[in-house]
């Protein structure tokens, strides 16, 4: 922990610890990871909160996200500008939400956002089709895709508007068996 | 311009509410009190509110535009609107806002961010500045407000609220910047007042508790990870599953389970029987039963003889005959014969217990076929990606497995939606069953006929056992070759779901193979009986010879001291030892089964795949798509092969302890070999279908085979006399005499009397009477299970029924309202429902079977 003075002030670390699910060590490690992505861009000294953003193309090369079919969406969702450029705060926010310790409610909220491709606050058929094609790499035939999307909406839609609101989504997720929820809903990406 | 303004409002909303309103929302309760107490503050609050409301108007417009009213949290927004309408009642509006902030905290924050994301990009600096300015304004007001309340009691609760906020801030779905800012504010506030109130410990204690729970959860998860890491071949099976579906994987899971069970059996057999005999028993060549007879010694090392498990193999530790009847061996006084019998019985006991326990566990997991959940597709869609995957190969497998699982569900769904001529289908099914019963009966009669004929042959002496049974063997293998494809063809008529079709197929082939088993056992008992007769004569002869020898000895030497005749152990006349013969039969059968199944894979799958793959370049038609194509994995054949093989092991293990070792090797190699073969040479089934969640059907077959194999073994142990000159029980009338002997000789005398008392009716009757008492616990257990089931039903089934009913209701509503999207908010929370229409009232979807109501 020799470099903590040079990277963050004590206050910053405290604040980050309060705002995320990470320990001081993990935060420093995350910063190192963040810096690894763009060493020329990210300074070591973060005491004065520099306004620096790392573009999405670099973020998605991280081993935690590299294979994820939704990596672009995840990064976009957590970026302040919606374009996928992450400042360090966004970055640490993302990992905090993704980490093992974050509660299901929080994960559900973010998961909903991630699956809501067109950001209209509803997961509609279009979103579902995108999700499905990402998940199966487009291996299903169009009829199958339609069938699956229809069925998914039919199952989870409580109010009959043919799209999933957050309440529908939350209800559906909350009934999922634990192993699905914990392992597979948007859950802990390793960091270390 | 308007868009701009609104956008500014939106942004302001984010920042402003983030900073200003959230704290207010978190302590809205005490704010109520405050406003009652303190008029000045209220006035300031009113001021603030006007400002906020101006902006709030914008917000509300935004919301009402993009927020359809049917959301359970929409209620808060309505309330807010109501508050706005009644201008005089500001508290109401405040509370409404507060509630909204609190209850819809996640929702709201998210939505605002959404706005920000969609519109913020276009936002110009002006709008931003405006929003910020407002925020600052508001913050100042807020601060003033905070300063204005000085009642210790109120600030105490507020400090508590703030602390809670600090502890929970990481759970809020806000942007990090906002969180940091809020945190700072809250901390400042707490610092300011905490000194005065002197309550610094609560937070630490809370943090400590949170930390401990976190650690505990982490430990549990690590432990779980460790446990799953201990399960072998998980990745291999997952890989197969991802490409071939869960039905093929279920075979491999069954194989793995079988391997685990056999490993335990192997441990018992080798640890308690084989190893003690090898380490502590007499060495090879010391006594007749451990020596190859003189006549066989020339050929005892020939390959062909060894491959038939004769020669040195026959007189080795692998078979029953090798074991000595010494009561104890070695310095530890290990009671080998007793241990042999106990292990023999224990093998069955353990297997029975394990099979039944596994079945019970599987039934608990959810014995239902396929899906019995409400959200099959939705869950698959949203929760199927494993976020831990970081490896390209694993990711590819995961993609394949997700696709496969979707396809499985699609098959199930299509099956549900299938509607056709039910009478025709019924007729076809009856016809198919009739045909199959006919062919089963025919093959049964054929087997019976052949066995009968072979018994006639048995009277002729010029044929060996094998020749006598050759005809049966040929008929059996022909039947095994012809019937399964025939059944499969007939099953096409039935047009069942592939999963159910698999069960039928399994059951039918099982019935066919029972004939196989029956003939085998029949032939074996025939052989045992002839051997027993032979043995009797040899026994008499050798006893006679011995007597003669002793008589001569004492006559010549004038000495009644009996010393054994000076004879090489290889030259001693010995009986046929029917136990070893039976053991050899089983071992031979198992080995030939291994060879056949491995060769089948090599030729039927691998060679075929190679030919199809490479000859396709120079062939008249498309081999890959056309006739030979690649093989599919034969689930039913493989499962039954495994089950019957296990039956052979159970039956043979008593007479050939080495058989368990051979079987463990077989299962181990089979795992790798078949995994390779299926991945390399097979193609997925045409309709990839989901296996039933529990493979209880396989287990049921296994249990049946266990009973079937238990019978002959118990019969032989209980009724047939053991050979007089080989095996651990030689010299006894019955094998189980060893237990009596142990009780008499080894246990202290009082134990013997105890046992005699135990056999006394005066004790047995109370024991019998006590039995039902113990049984009484079982109904309690089953009752709790029933309750569990009912509970499951009530949370799974009934909502579904109601869901069906509700859909109907809502359809009516939709017809009535002009705009189906503009329906009122859902007033009820989605979770627990009130008493809806009974199960019979709504056209429920049942348990996923039958066509959905449309």
CSV table of N, CA and C in Angstrom, one decimal, chain B residues 704-786:
chain,number,residue,atom,x,y,z
B,704,UNK,N,-34.6,-51.7,-10.2
B,704,UNK,CA,-35.2,-52.9,-10.6
B,704,UNK,C,-34.1,-54.0,-10.9
B,705,UNK,N,-33.0,-53.6,-11.6
B,705,UNK,CA,-32.0,-54.5,-11.9
B,705,UNK,C,-31.3,-54.9,-10.6
B,706,UNK,N,-31.2,-54.0,-9.6
B,706,UNK,CA,-30.6,-54.3,-8.4
B,706,UNK,C,-31.3,-55.4,-7.7
B,707,UNK,N,-32.7,-55.3,-7.7
B,707,UNK,CA,-33.5,-56.4,-7.0
B,707,UNK,C,-33.3,-57.7,-7.8
B,708,UNK,N,-33.3,-57.6,-9.1
B,708,UNK,CA,-33.2,-58.8,-9.9
B,708,UNK,C,-31.9,-59.5,-9.7
B,709,UNK,N,-30.8,-58.7,-9.5
B,709,UNK,CA,-29.5,-59.3,-9.3
B,709,UNK,C,-29.3,-59.7,-7.8
B,710,UNK,N,-30.1,-59.1,-7.0
B,710,UNK,CA,-30.0,-59.5,-5.6
B,710,UNK,C,-30.5,-60.9,-5.4
B,711,UNK,N,-31.6,-61.2,-6.1
B,711,UNK,CA,-32.3,-62.5,-5.8
B,711,UNK,C,-31.3,-63.7,-6.0
B,712,UNK,N,-30.7,-63.8,-7.2
B,712,UNK,CA,-29.9,-65.0,-7.4
B,712,UNK,C,-28.7,-65.1,-6.4
B,713,UNK,N,-28.1,-63.9,-6.1
B,713,UNK,CA,-27.0,-64.0,-5.1
B,713,UNK,C,-27.5,-64.4,-3.8
B,714,UNK,N,-28.6,-63.8,-3.3
B,714,UNK,CA,-29.1,-64.2,-2.0
B,714,UNK,C,-29.5,-65.7,-2.0
B,715,UNK,N,-30.1,-66.1,-3.1
B,715,UNK,CA,-30.5,-67.5,-3.2
B,715,UNK,C,-29.2,-68.4,-3.0
B,716,UNK,N,-28.2,-68.1,-3.8
B,716,UNK,CA,-27.0,-69.0,-3.7
B,716,UNK,C,-26.4,-68.9,-2.3
B,717,UNK,N,-26.3,-67.7,-1.7
B,717,UNK,CA,-25.7,-67.7,-0.4
B,717,UNK,C,-26.6,-68.4,0.6
B,718,UNK,N,-27.9,-68.4,0.5
B,718,UNK,CA,-28.7,-69.0,1.6
B,718,UNK,C,-28.9,-70.5,1.4
B,719,UNK,N,-28.9,-70.9,0.1
B,719,UNK,CA,-29.3,-72.3,0.0
B,719,UNK,C,-28.2,-73.3,-0.5
B,720,UNK,N,-27.3,-72.8,-1.4
B,720,UNK,CA,-26.3,-73.7,-1.9
B,720,UNK,C,-25.2,-73.9,-1.0
B,721,UNK,N,-24.7,-75.1,-0.9
B,721,UNK,CA,-23.5,-75.3,0.0
B,721,UNK,C,-22.2,-74.8,-0.7
B,722,UNK,N,-21.4,-74.2,0.0
B,722,UNK,CA,-20.1,-73.7,-0.6
B,722,UNK,C,-19.2,-74.9,-0.9
B,723,UNK,N,-18.3,-74.7,-1.9
B,723,UNK,CA,-17.4,-75.7,-2.3
B,723,UNK,C,-16.6,-76.2,-1.1
B,724,UNK,N,-16.2,-77.4,-1.1
B,724,UNK,CA,-15.5,-77.9,0.1
B,724,UNK,C,-14.0,-77.6,0.2
B,725,UNK,N,-13.5,-77.2,-1.0
B,725,UNK,CA,-12.0,-77.0,-1.0
B,725,UNK,C,-11.6,-75.7,-1.6
B,726,UNK,N,-12.5,-74.8,-1.7
B,726,UNK,CA,-12.0,-73.4,-2.2
B,726,UNK,C,-12.9,-72.3,-1.6
B,727,UNK,N,-12.4,-71.2,-1.5
B,727,UNK,CA,-13.1,-70.0,-1.0
B,727,UNK,C,-13.1,-69.9,0.5
B,728,UNK,N,-13.5,-68.8,1.0
B,728,UNK,CA,-13.4,-68.5,2.4
B,728,UNK,C,-14.4,-69.3,3.3
B,729,UNK,N,-15.4,-69.9,2.6
B,729,UNK,CA,-16.4,-70.6,3.4
B,729,UNK,C,-16.3,-72.1,3.3
B,730,UNK,N,-15.2,-72.6,2.8
B,730,UNK,CA,-15.0,-74.0,2.6
B,730,UNK,C,-15.2,-74.7,3.9
B,731,UNK,N,-15.8,-75.9,3.9
B,731,UNK,CA,-16.0,-76.6,5.1
B,731,UNK,C,-17.2,-76.3,5.8
B,732,UNK,N,-17.9,-75.3,5.4
B,732,UNK,CA,-19.2,-74.9,6.1
B,732,UNK,C,-20.4,-75.5,5.3
B,733,UNK,N,-21.5,-75.7,6.0
B,733,UNK,CA,-22.6,-76.2,5.3
B,733,UNK,C,-23.3,-75.1,4.5
B,734,UNK,N,-23.3,-73.9,5.1
B,734,UNK,CA,-23.9,-72.8,4.4
B,734,UNK,C,-22.9,-71.6,4.6
B,735,UNK,N,-23.0,-70.7,3.7
B,735,UNK,CA,-22.0,-69.5,3.8
B,735,UNK,C,-22.3,-68.7,5.0
B,736,UNK,N,-23.5,-68.5,5.4
B,736,UNK,CA,-23.8,-67.6,6.5
B,736,UNK,C,-23.5,-68.3,7.8
B,737,UNK,N,-23.1,-69.5,7.8
B,737,UNK,CA,-22.6,-70.1,9.1
B,737,UNK,C,-21.5,-69.4,9.7
B,738,UNK,N,-20.8,-68.6,8.9
B,738,UNK,CA,-19.6,-67.9,9.4
B,738,UNK,C,-20.1,-66.9,10.4
B,739,UNK,N,-21.3,-66.4,10.3
B,739,UNK,CA,-21.8,-65.4,11.3
B,739,UNK,C,-22.0,-66.1,12.6
B,740,UNK,N,-22.7,-67.2,12.6
B,740,UNK,CA,-22.9,-68.0,13.8
B,740,UNK,C,-21.6,-68.3,14.5
B,741,UNK,N,-20.7,-68.7,13.7
B,741,UNK,CA,-19.4,-69.1,14.2
B,741,UNK,C,-18.7,-67.9,14.9
B,742,UNK,N,-18.8,-66.8,14.3
B,742,UNK,CA,-18.2,-65.6,14.9
B,742,UNK,C,-18.9,-65.3,16.2
B,743,UNK,N,-20.2,-65.3,16.2
B,743,UNK,CA,-20.9,-65.0,17.4
B,743,UNK,C,-20.5,-66.0,18.5
B,744,UNK,N,-20.4,-67.3,18.2
B,744,UNK,CA,-20.1,-68.3,19.2
B,744,UNK,C,-18.7,-68.1,19.7
B,745,UNK,N,-17.7,-67.9,18.8
B,745,UNK,CA,-16.3,-68.0,19.2
B,745,UNK,C,-15.7,-66.7,19.6
B,746,UNK,N,-16.0,-65.7,18.9
B,746,UNK,CA,-15.3,-64.5,19.1
B,746,UNK,C,-15.9,-63.5,20.0
B,747,UNK,N,-17.2,-63.5,20.1
B,747,UNK,CA,-17.8,-62.5,21.0
B,747,UNK,C,-17.8,-63.1,22.4
B,748,UNK,N,-17.7,-62.3,23.4
B,748,UNK,CA,-17.7,-62.8,24.8
B,748,UNK,C,-19.0,-63.6,25.0
B,749,UNK,N,-19.0,-64.4,26.0
B,749,UNK,CA,-20.1,-65.3,26.3
B,749,UNK,C,-21.4,-64.6,26.5
B,750,UNK,N,-21.3,-63.5,27.2
B,750,UNK,CA,-22.5,-62.8,27.5
B,750,UNK,C,-23.2,-62.3,26.3
B,751,UNK,N,-22.4,-62.0,25.2
B,751,UNK,CA,-23.0,-61.5,24.0
B,751,UNK,C,-23.8,-62.7,23.4
B,752,UNK,N,-23.2,-63.9,23.5
B,752,UNK,CA,-23.9,-65.0,22.9
B,752,UNK,C,-25.3,-65.2,23.6
B,753,UNK,N,-25.3,-65.1,24.9
B,753,UNK,CA,-26.5,-65.2,25.7
B,753,UNK,C,-27.4,-64.0,25.3
B,754,UNK,N,-26.8,-62.9,25.1
B,754,UNK,CA,-27.6,-61.7,24.7
B,754,UNK,C,-28.3,-62.0,23.3
B,755,UNK,N,-27.6,-62.6,22.4
B,755,UNK,CA,-28.2,-62.9,21.1
B,755,UNK,C,-29.3,-64.0,21.3
B,756,UNK,N,-29.1,-64.9,22.2
B,756,UNK,CA,-30.1,-65.9,22.4
B,756,UNK,C,-31.3,-65.2,23.0
B,757,UNK,N,-31.1,-64.2,23.9
B,757,UNK,CA,-32.2,-63.5,24.4
B,757,UNK,C,-32.9,-62.7,23.3
B,758,UNK,N,-32.1,-62.2,22.4
B,758,UNK,CA,-32.7,-61.4,21.4
B,758,UNK,C,-33.6,-62.2,20.5
B,759,UNK,N,-33.3,-63.5,20.4
B,759,UNK,CA,-34.2,-64.3,19.6
B,759,UNK,C,-35.4,-64.7,20.3
B,760,UNK,N,-35.5,-64.3,21.6
B,760,UNK,CA,-36.6,-64.7,22.5
B,760,UNK,C,-37.9,-63.9,22.1
B,761,UNK,N,-39.0,-64.6,22.0
B,761,UNK,CA,-40.2,-63.8,21.6
B,761,UNK,C,-40.6,-62.7,22.6
B,762,UNK,N,-40.2,-62.9,23.8
B,762,UNK,CA,-40.5,-61.8,24.8
B,762,UNK,C,-39.9,-60.5,24.4
B,763,UNK,N,-38.8,-60.5,23.7
B,763,UNK,CA,-38.1,-59.3,23.3
B,763,UNK,C,-38.6,-58.9,21.9
B,764,UNK,N,-38.8,-59.9,21.1
B,764,UNK,CA,-39.1,-59.6,19.7
B,764,UNK,C,-40.5,-58.9,19.6
B,765,UNK,N,-41.4,-59.4,20.4
B,765,UNK,CA,-42.8,-58.8,20.3
B,765,UNK,C,-42.8,-57.3,20.6
B,766,UNK,N,-42.1,-56.9,21.7
B,766,UNK,CA,-42.1,-55.4,22.0
B,766,UNK,C,-41.4,-54.7,20.8
B,767,UNK,N,-40.3,-55.3,20.3
B,767,UNK,CA,-39.6,-54.7,19.2
B,767,UNK,C,-40.5,-54.5,18.0
B,768,UNK,N,-41.3,-55.5,17.7
B,768,UNK,CA,-42.3,-55.4,16.6
B,768,UNK,C,-43.3,-54.3,16.9
B,769,UNK,N,-43.7,-54.2,18.2
B,769,UNK,CA,-44.6,-53.2,18.6
B,769,UNK,C,-44.0,-51.8,18.4
B,770,UNK,N,-42.7,-51.8,18.7
B,770,UNK,CA,-42.1,-50.4,18.6
B,770,UNK,C,-41.9,-50.0,17.2
B,771,UNK,N,-41.9,-50.9,16.3
B,771,UNK,CA,-41.7,-50.6,14.9
B,771,UNK,C,-42.7,-49.5,14.4
B,772,UNK,N,-44.0,-49.7,14.6
B,772,UNK,CA,-44.9,-48.7,14.1
B,772,UNK,C,-44.6,-47.3,14.7
B,773,UNK,N,-44.1,-47.3,15.9
B,773,UNK,CA,-43.8,-46.0,16.5
B,773,UNK,C,-42.8,-45.3,15.7
B,774,UNK,N,-41.8,-46.1,15.3
B,774,UNK,CA,-40.8,-45.5,14.4
B,774,UNK,C,-41.4,-45.0,13.1
B,775,UNK,N,-42.3,-45.9,12.7
B,775,UNK,CA,-42.9,-45.6,11.4
B,775,UNK,C,-43.7,-44.3,11.5
B,776,UNK,N,-44.1,-44.0,12.7
B,776,UNK,CA,-44.9,-42.8,12.8
B,776,UNK,C,-44.1,-41.5,12.5
B,777,UNK,N,-42.9,-41.6,12.6
B,777,UNK,CA,-42.0,-40.5,12.2
B,777,UNK,C,-42.1,-40.3,10.7
B,778,UNK,N,-42.2,-41.4,10.0
B,778,UNK,CA,-42.2,-41.3,8.5
B,778,UNK,C,-43.4,-40.5,8.0
B,779,UNK,N,-44.6,-40.8,8.5
B,779,UNK,CA,-45.8,-40.0,8.0
B,779,UNK,C,-45.5,-38.5,8.3
B,780,UNK,N,-44.9,-38.2,9.4
B,780,UNK,CA,-44.7,-36.8,9.6
B,780,UNK,C,-43.8,-36.2,8.6
B,781,UNK,N,-42.8,-37.0,8.2
B,781,UNK,CA,-41.9,-36.6,7.2
B,781,UNK,C,-42.6,-36.4,5.9
B,782,UNK,N,-43.4,-37.4,5.6
B,782,UNK,CA,-44.1,-37.3,4.3
B,782,UNK,C,-45.1,-36.2,4.3
B,783,UNK,N,-45.7,-36.0,5.5
B,783,UNK,CA,-46.6,-34.9,5.6
B,783,UNK,C,-45.9,-33.6,5.3
B,784,UNK,N,-44.8,-33.4,5.9
B,784,UNK,CA,-44.1,-32.2,5.6
B,784,UNK,C,-43.7,-32.0,4.2
B,785,UNK,N,-43.5,-33.2,3.6
B,785,UNK,CA,-43.2,-33.1,2.1
B,785,UNK,C,-44.4,-32.7,1.3
B,786,UNK,N,-45.5,-33.3,1.8
B,786,UNK,CA,-46.7,-32.9,1.1
B,786,UNK,C,-47.0,-31.4,1.2
